[in-house]
Amino acid sequence: MSHTTDTDVVICGTGAAGLTLALDLARRNIAFLLIDKAPQPFVGSRGKGIQPCTQEVFEDLGVIDRIVASGGEYPVQRIYTADGPIDQVGVEMSEPTPEEPYQIPLLVRPQFLTERRLRERLAELGHAPHHGHELVGFEQDADGVTARIVTPGGEQAVRAAYLIGADGGSSFVRKALDIGFPGKTLGVRAIVADVYVDGVSSDAWHRWGEDTAGQVSMCPLYGTDMFQLQAPVPFDVDLDLSAKGLTAFFRERTGCDDVVIRSVSWASAFQMNARLADSYRRGRVFLTGDAAHCHPPTGGQGLNTSVQDAYNLGWKLDGAPESLLETYEQERRPIAQAVLGLSEKLLEAAKNRDIHRAREVSQLDLGYLDSPLSLHTPERDNGVLAGDRAPDAPVTGAGGLPTRLFSLYQGPHWTLLGHDVDGTSVPAAHPACTSTPSAPEATAATVSRAPTDCPPSSGCSSARTDMSPPYSIPPNSPP
């Protein structure tokens, strides 16, 4: 075993959560080691939707433009019936506002494009993930964690202040901590496959089947020539996931003989689960993303919740006192619990061919109103919460930001939302300078997402250029 190497944080897992956390640490000059036992990045589609709340995170991390360029608006839902195809709009659209400039859910399929954009941004900051590096054990004490990592060059011991398990639903870190992962199997088995196919157009998300057992869909994967095939399947059936086997499956289910699957890039059969870890933390080891919660794919909630976990945790690892670290689980576990309930509700709706998606899937109404870090406002104390307030009466806090935003942006833009860790009131200043933030100003063309009166030389993460939402995307067409 080689000599001990010191770093601040070891991140186990290079999916969306691990990459988001790495980006947040990189911009704060916090040393980290980002590892994954897989020899290369994952190549399947998996997560599909990038919700407006996550777009705000990606903007702050400097990747929103390239994420937008990798996807597009949700396509029309083309439902094939006995009377012919019917086109339906599946996602409710709203006009952008100064408080919520991102209102359009993005379809960035396949997920590997989202992760590629995050890796590109990470490379710009001078970092890269280490693939083929497997965490095989760890021990912790009051001062840090010693992780044992098997690398292509042999086993290595790495000493860090913290270890983060971002290693998915079958998390080694969670199991090693003996943290329970209760929940349920939802009684649905499904196949998902990234396929090259002839006979379907890329201008719609195609859906067939009158009942749950007969459903099948094909969604264009923006930025590629592939489609994602999805379908529920019986538990007791052996599946042929080759191009020939999937073509036969599709034809038997739909009766369409003019659709041919030419090749398969990636395919999987899986059971849908809803699970939530009993705890997000043991000492200096934290869980984030799918390691902490497992969702059915309905509504595009899993990836988004994972990204926001990592965003919440990142700034708290920057020399944080114990009382601040405790707020990670206090804030994020209730969010996952709520989103799991929504995902199950959407799954039941999908079984009945109800594909309509309203504001609830955007995650814009999620916040930390019961967090010890949240400011008490008259609106909050009177029980007016994001999501049930009148549209013309947003709940606001520090700098005029809505409650959801100043809880979301508490790290990069505000000093603990105007409160010290012990609840003592302090000026809501930028973390790296002494400026007092002002409310965002909006025009028809530009929304300033954070105060920009700090010079770049200050090191303040709020000293950024303006963004210009709403962005322009050619409807239903890949870039």
Tab-separated table of C-alpha atoms in Angstrom:
chain	number	residue	atom	x	y	z
A	1	MET	CA	0.000	0.000	0.000
A	2	SER	CA	1.321	3.428	-0.920
A	3	HIS	CA	1.849	6.306	1.453
A	4	THR	CA	-1.099	8.349	2.683
A	5	THR	CA	-2.182	11.247	0.467
A	6	ASP	CA	-4.048	14.167	2.023
A	7	THR	CA	-6.999	15.959	0.465
A	8	ASP	CA	-10.070	17.731	1.799
A	9	VAL	CA	-12.839	15.588	0.328
A	10	VAL	CA	-13.072	12.190	-1.349
A	11	ILE	CA	-16.137	11.878	-3.614
A	12	CYS	CA	-17.092	8.326	-4.523
A	13	GLY	CA	-19.204	8.343	-7.683
A	14	THR	CA	-18.977	10.344	-10.918
A	15	GLY	CA	-22.651	10.652	-11.838
A	16	ALA	CA	-24.567	13.913	-11.834
A	17	ALA	CA	-24.407	14.296	-8.039
A	18	GLY	CA	-20.689	13.578	-7.765
A	19	LEU	CA	-19.826	15.884	-10.662
A	20	THR	CA	-22.013	18.701	-9.300
A	21	LEU	CA	-20.341	18.459	-5.913
A	22	ALA	CA	-16.902	18.386	-7.533
A	23	LEU	CA	-17.722	21.540	-9.502
A	24	ASP	CA	-18.871	23.357	-6.389
A	25	LEU	CA	-15.732	22.358	-4.482
A	26	ALA	CA	-13.467	23.236	-7.423
A	27	ARG	CA	-14.714	26.795	-7.657
A	28	ARG	CA	-14.113	27.201	-3.919
A	29	ASN	CA	-10.538	25.882	-4.207
A	30	ILE	CA	-11.366	22.969	-1.914
A	31	ALA	CA	-9.100	20.009	-2.643
A	32	PHE	CA	-10.921	16.800	-3.570
A	33	LEU	CA	-10.480	13.402	-5.187
A	34	LEU	CA	-13.339	12.308	-7.474
A	35	ILE	CA	-13.337	8.544	-8.080
A	36	ASP	CA	-15.442	5.837	-9.698
A	37	LYS	CA	-14.844	2.107	-9.967
A	38	ALA	CA	-16.175	2.025	-13.552
A	39	PRO	CA	-13.409	2.126	-16.160
A	40	GLN	CA	-15.146	4.895	-18.110
A	41	PRO	CA	-18.146	7.238	-17.876
A	42	PHE	CA	-21.611	5.705	-18.098
A	43	VAL	CA	-22.979	5.679	-21.659
A	44	GLY	CA	-26.726	5.092	-21.141
A	45	SER	CA	-29.540	7.634	-21.241
A	46	ARG	CA	-31.143	7.222	-17.784
A	47	GLY	CA	-32.387	10.612	-16.464
A	48	LYS	CA	-34.246	12.766	-18.952
A	49	GLY	CA	-35.592	16.058	-17.638
A	50	ILE	CA	-33.642	19.034	-16.309
A	51	GLN	CA	-36.146	20.917	-14.180
A	52	PRO	CA	-36.155	24.716	-13.796
A	53	CYS	CA	-34.867	24.544	-10.213
A	54	THR	CA	-31.843	22.527	-11.389
A	55	GLN	CA	-31.275	24.970	-14.239
A	56	GLU	CA	-30.733	27.661	-11.611
A	57	VAL	CA	-28.058	25.471	-10.020
A	58	PHE	CA	-26.395	24.875	-13.377
A	59	GLU	CA	-26.413	28.592	-14.085
A	60	ASP	CA	-24.580	29.285	-10.854
A	61	LEU	CA	-22.037	26.566	-11.689
A	62	GLY	CA	-21.416	28.100	-15.104
A	63	VAL	CA	-22.825	25.289	-17.261
A	64	ILE	CA	-26.377	26.331	-18.131
A	65	ASP	CA	-25.576	27.494	-21.671
A	66	ARG	CA	-23.960	24.217	-22.679
A	67	ILE	CA	-26.711	22.210	-20.948
A	68	VAL	CA	-29.326	24.098	-22.963
A	69	ALA	CA	-27.323	23.493	-26.151
A	70	SER	CA	-27.379	19.753	-25.428
A	71	GLY	CA	-31.155	19.478	-25.291
A	72	GLY	CA	-34.412	21.168	-26.070
A	73	GLU	CA	-37.994	21.621	-24.988
A	74	TYR	CA	-40.065	18.546	-24.271
A	75	PRO	CA	-41.489	17.347	-27.609
A	76	VAL	CA	-45.172	16.928	-28.258
A	77	GLN	CA	-46.607	13.624	-27.042
A	78	ARG	CA	-47.915	11.667	-30.045
A	79	ILE	CA	-50.395	9.074	-28.794
A	80	TYR	CA	-51.413	6.354	-31.219
A	81	THR	CA	-55.065	5.316	-30.898
A	82	ALA	CA	-57.484	3.169	-32.919
A	83	ASP	CA	-58.727	6.387	-34.531
A	84	GLY	CA	-55.248	7.592	-35.437
A	85	PRO	CA	-52.446	9.563	-33.748
A	86	ILE	CA	-53.282	12.428	-31.398
A	87	ASP	CA	-50.747	15.086	-30.437
A	88	GLN	CA	-50.836	16.406	-26.879
A	89	VAL	CA	-48.702	18.927	-25.036
A	90	GLY	CA	-47.384	17.121	-21.995
A	91	VAL	CA	-45.676	19.953	-20.104
A	92	GLU	CA	-47.347	23.085	-18.778
A	93	MET	CA	-45.450	26.236	-19.730
A	94	SER	CA	-45.317	29.507	-17.796
A	95	GLU	CA	-43.837	32.871	-18.596
A	96	PRO	CA	-40.519	33.690	-16.891
A	97	THR	CA	-40.526	36.161	-14.016
A	98	PRO	CA	-37.722	37.980	-12.184
A	99	GLU	CA	-38.139	35.532	-9.298
A	100	GLU	CA	-38.298	32.474	-11.579
A	101	PRO	CA	-36.549	33.208	-14.872
A	102	TYR	CA	-36.301	29.523	-15.780
A	103	GLN	CA	-39.737	28.051	-16.448
A	104	ILE	CA	-39.151	25.552	-19.250
A	105	PRO	CA	-38.197	21.986	-18.332
A	106	LEU	CA	-35.414	20.785	-20.614
A	107	LEU	CA	-35.196	17.385	-22.202
A	108	VAL	CA	-31.484	16.560	-22.166
A	109	ARG	CA	-31.398	12.982	-23.232
A	110	PRO	CA	-29.255	10.992	-22.901
A	111	GLN	CA	-28.007	11.657	-19.367
A	112	PHE	CA	-24.438	11.077	-20.487
A	113	LEU	CA	-24.617	14.396	-22.369
A	114	THR	CA	-25.493	16.218	-19.138
A	115	GLU	CA	-22.620	14.516	-17.351
A	116	ARG	CA	-20.267	15.248	-20.254
A	117	ARG	CA	-21.043	18.965	-19.973
A	118	LEU	CA	-20.320	18.843	-16.245
A	119	ARG	CA	-16.998	17.106	-16.904
A	120	GLU	CA	-16.104	19.743	-19.480
A	121	ARG	CA	-16.750	22.491	-16.943
A	122	LEU	CA	-14.742	20.590	-14.339
A	123	ALA	CA	-11.819	20.352	-16.778
A	124	GLU	CA	-11.940	24.124	-17.236
A	125	LEU	CA	-11.421	24.410	-13.484
A	126	GLY	CA	-8.407	22.104	-13.672
A	127	HIS	CA	-9.914	18.824	-12.443
A	128	ALA	CA	-10.961	15.442	-13.807
A	129	PRO	CA	-12.602	12.297	-12.422
A	130	HIS	CA	-10.476	9.216	-11.789
A	131	HIS	CA	-12.105	6.154	-13.339
A	132	GLY	CA	-11.007	2.633	-12.480
A	133	HIS	CA	-10.555	3.706	-8.843
A	134	GLU	CA	-12.659	1.586	-6.474
A	135	LEU	CA	-13.352	2.455	-2.852
A	136	VAL	CA	-12.960	-0.827	-0.949
A	137	GLY	CA	-13.030	0.394	2.651
A	138	PHE	CA	-12.717	3.357	4.969
A	139	GLU	CA	-12.253	4.261	8.602
A	140	GLN	CA	-13.016	7.533	10.302
A	141	ASP	CA	-12.074	9.296	13.502
A	142	ALA	CA	-12.690	12.699	14.998
A	143	ASP	CA	-10.279	14.394	12.592
A	144	GLY	CA	-10.981	12.754	9.261
A	145	VAL	CA	-11.514	9.683	7.103
A	146	THR	CA	-8.953	7.240	5.730
A	147	ALA	CA	-10.208	5.711	2.493
A	148	ARG	CA	-8.724	2.599	0.889
A	149	ILE	CA	-8.864	2.854	-2.896
A	150	VAL	CA	-7.835	0.229	-5.416
A	151	THR	CA	-6.320	1.958	-8.447
A	152	PRO	CA	-4.757	0.606	-11.650
A	153	GLY	CA	-1.429	1.034	-9.884
A	154	GLY	CA	-2.415	-0.780	-6.696
A	155	GLU	CA	-4.162	0.007	-3.425
A	156	GLN	CA	-3.766	3.472	-1.959
A	157	ALA	CA	-4.719	5.029	1.360
A	158	VAL	CA	-6.140	8.528	1.095
A	159	ARG	CA	-6.651	10.716	4.133
A	160	ALA	CA	-9.413	13.324	3.843
A	161	ALA	CA	-11.516	15.533	6.061
A	162	TYR	CA	-14.731	14.097	4.561
A	163	LEU	CA	-15.921	11.190	2.418
A	164	ILE	CA	-18.996	11.587	0.221
A	165	GLY	CA	-20.981	8.613	-1.059
A	166	ALA	CA	-22.409	9.648	-4.430
A	167	ASP	CA	-22.226	6.062	-5.652
A	168	GLY	CA	-25.814	5.321	-6.619
A	169	GLY	CA	-28.677	3.182	-5.401
A	170	SER	CA	-26.457	0.203	-4.572
A	171	SER	CA	-24.050	2.510	-2.700
A	172	PHE	CA	-21.012	0.827	-1.183
A	173	VAL	CA	-20.630	3.778	1.178
A	174	ARG	CA	-24.185	3.506	2.513
A	175	LYS	CA	-23.867	-0.235	3.028
A	176	ALA	CA	-20.496	0.120	4.749
A	177	LEU	CA	-22.071	2.622	7.150
A	178	ASP	CA	-24.922	0.146	7.784
A	179	ILE	CA	-27.499	2.831	7.027
A	180	GLY	CA	-30.941	1.414	6.291
A	181	PHE	CA	-32.535	2.037	2.899
A	182	PRO	CA	-36.219	1.295	3.520
A	183	GLY	CA	-38.909	1.658	0.909
A	184	LYS	CA	-40.740	-0.525	-1.514
A	185	THR	CA	-40.691	-2.118	-4.895
A	186	LEU	CA	-43.471	-0.461	-6.849
A	187	GLY	CA	-44.693	-3.530	-8.705
A	188	VAL	CA	-43.449	-2.319	-12.077
A	189	ARG	CA	-40.719	-3.892	-14.171
A	190	ALA	CA	-39.610	-2.020	-17.266
A	191	ILE	CA	-37.115	-2.032	-20.076
A	192	VAL	CA	-35.225	1.020	-21.234
A	193	ALA	CA	-33.004	0.976	-24.296
A	194	ASP	CA	-31.117	3.506	-26.395
A	195	VAL	CA	-31.740	2.425	-29.972
A	196	TYR	CA	-31.161	3.412	-33.576
A	197	VAL	CA	-34.487	2.952	-35.314
A	198	ASP	CA	-36.149	3.399	-38.689
A	199	GLY	CA	-39.825	4.275	-39.071
A	200	VAL	CA	-40.381	6.968	-36.393
A	201	SER	CA	-39.897	10.718	-36.647
A	202	SER	CA	-37.823	12.810	-34.246
A	203	ASP	CA	-40.451	15.553	-33.899
A	204	ALA	CA	-42.457	13.799	-31.178
A	205	TRP	CA	-42.362	11.504	-28.179
A	206	HIS	CA	-44.270	8.516	-29.566
A	207	ARG	CA	-46.578	6.476	-27.308
A	208	TRP	CA	-48.584	3.331	-27.964
A	209	GLY	CA	-50.864	1.204	-25.805
A	210	GLU	CA	-54.298	1.583	-24.239
A	211	ASP	CA	-53.433	0.002	-20.887
A	212	THR	CA	-50.396	-0.419	-18.637
A	213	ALA	CA	-49.486	-3.872	-19.907
A	214	GLY	CA	-49.516	-2.747	-23.532
A	215	GLN	CA	-47.675	0.560	-23.281
A	216	VAL	CA	-44.471	1.345	-25.138
A	217	SER	CA	-42.859	4.645	-26.061
A	218	MET	CA	-40.004	6.045	-28.105
A	219	CYS	CA	-38.502	9.406	-27.255
A	220	PRO	CA	-35.897	11.179	-29.424
A	221	LEU	CA	-32.541	11.587	-27.689
A	222	TYR	CA	-31.540	15.156	-28.504
A	223	GLY	CA	-27.986	15.583	-29.687
A	224	THR	CA	-27.880	12.022	-31.048
A	225	ASP	CA	-29.565	9.944	-33.742
A	226	MET	CA	-31.005	7.589	-31.124
A	227	PHE	CA	-34.378	7.077	-29.495
A	228	GLN	CA	-35.036	5.846	-25.989
A	229	LEU	CA	-37.445	2.910	-25.946
A	230	GLN	CA	-39.385	2.422	-22.720
A	231	ALA	CA	-41.995	-0.159	-21.836
A	232	PRO	CA	-43.367	-1.992	-18.778
A	233	VAL	CA	-42.815	-5.742	-18.974
A	234	PRO	CA	-43.955	-8.764	-16.916
A	235	PHE	CA	-41.735	-9.946	-14.083
A	236	ASP	CA	-41.637	-13.565	-15.231
A	237	VAL	CA	-40.577	-13.054	-18.862
A	238	ASP	CA	-37.062	-13.507	-20.248
A	239	LEU	CA	-36.183	-10.562	-22.466
A	240	ASP	CA	-34.101	-10.425	-25.620
A	241	LEU	CA	-32.568	-6.939	-25.585
A	242	SER	CA	-30.850	-7.282	-28.950
A	243	ALA	CA	-31.981	-5.210	-31.939
A	244	LYS	CA	-33.809	-8.222	-33.388
A	245	GLY	CA	-35.427	-9.058	-30.053
A	246	LEU	CA	-36.579	-5.488	-29.365
A	247	THR	CA	-37.967	-5.137	-32.889
A	248	ALA	CA	-40.041	-8.264	-32.376
A	249	PHE	CA	-41.147	-7.043	-28.950
A	250	PHE	CA	-42.159	-3.658	-30.350
A	251	ARG	CA	-44.108	-5.131	-33.264
A	252	GLU	CA	-45.942	-7.614	-31.070
A	253	ARG	CA	-46.967	-4.879	-28.662
A	254	THR	CA	-47.920	-2.161	-31.175
A	255	GLY	CA	-48.823	-4.018	-34.364
A	256	CYS	CA	-46.550	-1.649	-36.302
A	257	ASP	CA	-44.560	-3.587	-38.890
A	258	ASP	CA	-42.872	-0.551	-40.434
A	259	VAL	CA	-40.643	0.213	-37.414
A	260	VAL	CA	-37.243	-1.494	-37.359
A	261	ILE	CA	-34.657	-1.206	-34.575
A	262	ARG	CA	-31.299	-1.337	-36.358
A	263	SER	CA	-28.968	-1.443	-33.357
A	264	VAL	CA	-28.907	-1.055	-29.588
A	265	SER	CA	-26.415	1.247	-27.845
A	266	TRP	CA	-27.481	0.360	-24.297
A	267	ALA	CA	-30.371	-1.534	-22.733
A	268	SER	CA	-31.530	-2.552	-19.283
A	269	ALA	CA	-34.439	-4.239	-17.536
A	270	PHE	CA	-35.161	-2.986	-14.027
A	271	GLN	CA	-37.674	-2.918	-11.209
A	272	MET	CA	-38.945	0.462	-10.059
A	273	ASN	CA	-38.312	1.294	-6.417
A	274	ALA	CA	-38.953	4.146	-4.016
A	275	ARG	CA	-36.461	4.207	-1.150
A	276	LEU	CA	-35.041	6.735	1.310
A	277	ALA	CA	-31.962	6.325	3.480
A	278	ASP	CA	-32.535	6.371	7.236
A	279	SER	CA	-29.754	8.917	7.561
A	280	TYR	CA	-27.677	11.055	5.208
A	281	ARG	CA	-24.636	11.057	7.452
A	282	ARG	CA	-22.422	9.156	9.849
A	283	GLY	CA	-19.746	11.358	11.350
A	284	ARG	CA	-17.548	12.647	8.545
A	285	VAL	CA	-19.184	10.523	5.855
A	286	PHE	CA	-22.176	11.840	3.889
A	287	LEU	CA	-24.588	10.369	1.336
A	288	THR	CA	-25.865	12.326	-1.636
A	289	GLY	CA	-27.928	11.621	-4.736
A	290	ASP	CA	-29.203	8.129	-5.468
A	291	ALA	CA	-27.128	6.760	-2.605
A	292	ALA	CA	-29.611	8.550	-0.330
A	293	HIS	CA	-32.850	8.173	-2.300
A	294	CYS	CA	-34.136	6.022	-5.152
A	295	HIS	CA	-36.996	7.168	-7.407
A	296	PRO	CA	-39.110	5.732	-10.207
A	297	PRO	CA	-38.262	7.583	-13.435
A	298	THR	CA	-41.669	9.275	-13.776
A	299	GLY	CA	-41.573	13.050	-13.832
A	300	GLY	CA	-37.809	13.394	-14.207
A	301	GLN	CA	-37.244	13.940	-10.475
A	302	GLY	CA	-34.323	11.684	-9.507
A	303	LEU	CA	-31.420	13.375	-11.276
A	304	ASN	CA	-32.683	16.813	-10.276
A	305	THR	CA	-33.011	15.948	-6.603
A	306	SER	CA	-29.494	14.495	-6.701
A	307	VAL	CA	-27.959	17.614	-8.263
A	308	GLN	CA	-29.627	19.806	-5.663
A	309	ASP	CA	-28.377	17.537	-2.845
A	310	ALA	CA	-24.806	18.061	-3.994
A	311	TYR	CA	-25.312	21.803	-4.425
A	312	ASN	CA	-26.624	22.074	-0.873
A	313	LEU	CA	-23.717	20.095	0.553
A	314	GLY	CA	-20.869	21.710	-1.360
A	315	TRP	CA	-20.697	25.089	0.345
A	316	LYS	CA	-21.210	23.528	3.760
A	317	LEU	CA	-17.970	21.552	3.414
A	318	ASP	CA	-16.003	24.774	3.106
A	319	GLY	CA	-14.629	24.898	6.655
A	320	ALA	CA	-18.109	24.537	8.102
A	321	PRO	CA	-18.807	24.185	11.821
A	322	GLU	CA	-20.677	21.118	13.022
A	323	SER	CA	-23.961	22.984	13.452
A	324	LEU	CA	-23.940	23.940	9.766
A	325	LEU	CA	-23.080	20.442	8.565
A	326	GLU	CA	-26.115	19.145	10.448
A	327	THR	CA	-28.409	21.253	8.267
A	328	TYR	CA	-27.580	19.208	5.153
A	329	GLU	CA	-29.759	16.308	6.243
A	330	GLN	CA	-32.265	18.608	7.953
A	331	GLU	CA	-32.864	20.388	4.662
A	332	ARG	CA	-32.412	17.711	2.009
A	333	ARG	CA	-34.010	14.577	3.475
A	334	PRO	CA	-37.512	16.138	3.710
A	335	ILE	CA	-37.133	17.289	0.097
A	336	ALA	CA	-36.368	13.745	-1.071
A	337	GLN	CA	-39.283	12.423	0.942
A	338	ALA	CA	-41.653	14.857	-0.760
A	339	VAL	CA	-40.261	14.159	-4.230
A	340	LEU	CA	-40.588	10.407	-3.716
A	341	GLY	CA	-44.283	10.899	-3.041
A	342	LEU	CA	-44.628	12.960	-6.205
A	343	SER	CA	-42.773	10.362	-8.295
A	344	GLU	CA	-45.099	7.599	-7.094
A	345	LYS	CA	-48.139	9.774	-7.848
A	346	LEU	CA	-46.868	10.411	-11.380
A	347	LEU	CA	-46.212	6.705	-11.868
A	348	GLU	CA	-49.835	5.904	-11.036
A	349	ALA	CA	-50.973	8.619	-13.440
A	350	ALA	CA	-48.763	7.209	-16.198
A	351	LYS	CA	-50.382	3.795	-15.793
A	352	ASN	CA	-53.648	5.498	-16.806
A	353	ARG	CA	-51.989	7.278	-19.744
A	354	ASP	CA	-52.112	10.619	-17.943
A	355	ILE	CA	-48.893	12.268	-19.149
A	356	HIS	CA	-49.785	15.869	-18.281
A	357	ARG	CA	-47.125	17.561	-16.185
A	358	ALA	CA	-47.962	20.735	-14.249
A	359	ARG	CA	-45.816	23.075	-12.173
A	360	GLU	CA	-45.338	20.497	-9.436
A	361	VAL	CA	-42.658	18.656	-11.423
A	362	SER	CA	-40.506	21.784	-11.872
A	363	GLN	CA	-39.283	21.623	-8.239
A	364	LEU	CA	-39.596	25.414	-8.044
A	365	ASP	CA	-41.795	25.137	-4.962
A	366	LEU	CA	-39.221	23.196	-2.964
A	367	GLY	CA	-37.446	25.120	-0.232
A	368	TYR	CA	-36.103	24.926	3.282
A	369	LEU	CA	-38.726	26.875	5.167
A	370	ASP	CA	-38.225	24.823	8.329
A	371	SER	CA	-34.444	24.931	8.180
A	372	PRO	CA	-32.644	26.580	11.115
A	373	LEU	CA	-30.866	28.688	8.473
A	374	SER	CA	-34.009	30.160	6.920
A	375	LEU	CA	-34.981	33.700	7.733
A	376	HIS	CA	-38.304	34.192	9.452
A	377	THR	CA	-40.434	36.590	7.445
A	378	PRO	CA	-43.954	37.803	8.211
A	379	GLU	CA	-45.202	35.758	5.249
A	380	ARG	CA	-43.500	32.618	6.496
A	381	ASP	CA	-44.667	33.080	10.076
A	382	ASN	CA	-48.224	33.542	8.797
A	383	GLY	CA	-48.014	30.212	7.008
A	384	VAL	CA	-47.722	31.542	3.461
A	385	LEU	CA	-45.411	29.036	1.788
A	386	ALA	CA	-43.967	28.812	-1.689
A	387	GLY	CA	-46.484	26.940	-3.773
A	388	ASP	CA	-49.632	28.151	-2.021
A	389	ARG	CA	-49.001	31.867	-2.191
A	390	ALA	CA	-50.757	34.198	-4.565
A	391	PRO	CA	-48.727	34.652	-7.777
A	392	ASP	CA	-48.513	38.382	-7.189
A	393	ALA	CA	-47.405	38.041	-3.565
A	394	PRO	CA	-44.142	36.071	-3.518
A	395	VAL	CA	-42.546	35.233	-0.217
A	396	THR	CA	-39.312	37.187	-0.078
A	397	GLY	CA	-36.273	37.330	2.122
A	398	ALA	CA	-32.729	38.661	2.002
A	399	GLY	CA	-32.130	41.047	-0.888
A	400	GLY	CA	-35.703	40.690	-2.129
A	401	LEU	CA	-35.206	37.134	-3.368
A	402	PRO	CA	-38.136	34.723	-3.028
A	403	THR	CA	-37.941	32.259	-0.155
A	404	ARG	CA	-37.173	29.365	-2.486
A	405	LEU	CA	-34.288	31.194	-4.105
A	406	PHE	CA	-32.591	32.513	-1.042
A	407	SER	CA	-32.688	29.067	0.478
A	408	LEU	CA	-31.369	27.565	-2.751
A	409	TYR	CA	-28.677	30.208	-3.116
A	410	GLN	CA	-27.767	30.452	0.540
A	411	GLY	CA	-24.192	29.271	-0.027
A	412	PRO	CA	-22.901	31.177	-3.023
A	413	HIS	CA	-24.785	34.418	-2.474
A	414	TRP	CA	-25.697	34.971	1.144
A	415	THR	CA	-24.001	34.570	4.492
A	416	LEU	CA	-26.309	31.962	6.038
A	417	LEU	CA	-29.345	33.931	4.865
A	418	GLY	CA	-28.512	36.799	7.146
A	419	HIS	CA	-28.038	34.644	10.239
A	420	ASP	CA	-24.958	33.256	11.843
A	421	VAL	CA	-24.958	29.530	12.589
A	422	ASP	CA	-26.217	30.117	16.109
A	423	GLY	CA	-29.083	32.280	14.853
A	424	THR	CA	-27.449	35.635	15.608
A	425	SER	CA	-28.450	38.211	13.050
A	426	VAL	CA	-25.617	39.355	10.773
A	427	PRO	CA	-25.541	41.468	7.611
A	428	ALA	CA	-26.482	39.447	4.539
A	429	ALA	CA	-23.173	40.080	2.808
A	430	HIS	CA	-21.369	38.264	0.072
A	431	PRO	CA	-19.191	35.443	1.412
A	432	ALA	CA	-15.940	36.799	0.009
A	433	CYS	CA	-16.413	40.546	0.427
A	434	THR	CA	-18.304	43.127	2.450
A	435	SER	CA	-20.871	44.230	-0.114
A	436	THR	CA	-24.515	44.144	0.851
A	437	PRO	CA	-26.654	42.394	-1.765
A	438	SER	CA	-29.451	44.169	-3.489
A	439	ALA	CA	-32.543	42.779	-5.134
A	440	PRO	CA	-32.113	41.337	-8.626
A	441	GLU	CA	-33.100	43.736	-11.352
A	442	ALA	CA	-34.998	42.505	-14.364
A	443	THR	CA	-35.684	43.847	-17.822
A	444	ALA	CA	-37.438	42.238	-20.721
A	445	ALA	CA	-34.147	40.819	-21.962
A	446	THR	CA	-31.990	40.245	-18.922
A	447	VAL	CA	-32.366	38.871	-15.417
A	448	SER	CA	-29.467	39.449	-13.052
A	449	ARG	CA	-29.411	36.283	-10.971
A	450	ALA	CA	-27.132	37.679	-8.292
A	451	PRO	CA	-25.690	41.041	-7.253
A	452	THR	CA	-22.816	41.928	-9.559
A	453	ASP	CA	-21.333	44.911	-7.726
A	454	CYS	CA	-18.331	42.881	-6.517
A	455	PRO	CA	-15.213	43.022	-8.693
A	456	PRO	CA	-14.003	39.687	-10.095
A	457	SER	CA	-10.755	40.174	-8.209
A	458	SER	CA	-12.665	39.909	-4.928
A	459	GLY	CA	-13.096	36.176	-5.417
A	460	CYS	CA	-16.789	36.517	-4.685
A	461	SER	CA	-18.776	33.842	-6.506
A	462	SER	CA	-21.583	36.360	-6.978
A	463	ALA	CA	-19.434	38.555	-9.236
A	464	ARG	CA	-20.783	37.006	-12.418
A	465	THR	CA	-22.070	38.322	-15.705
A	466	ASP	CA	-25.772	38.568	-16.388
A	467	MET	CA	-27.656	35.694	-17.952
A	468	SER	CA	-30.426	36.226	-20.450
A	469	PRO	CA	-33.342	33.895	-19.828
A	470	PRO	CA	-35.665	32.950	-21.267
A	471	TYR	CA	-33.278	31.218	-23.613
A	472	SER	CA	-34.224	30.358	-27.161
A	473	ILE	CA	-34.530	26.712	-28.200
A	474	PRO	CA	-35.771	25.519	-31.601
A	475	PRO	CA	-38.932	23.615	-30.596
A	476	ASN	CA	-38.689	19.841	-30.783
A	477	SER	CA	-35.462	19.794	-32.756
A	478	PRO	CA	-31.990	18.710	-31.708
A	479	PRO	CA	-29.217	21.308	-31.889
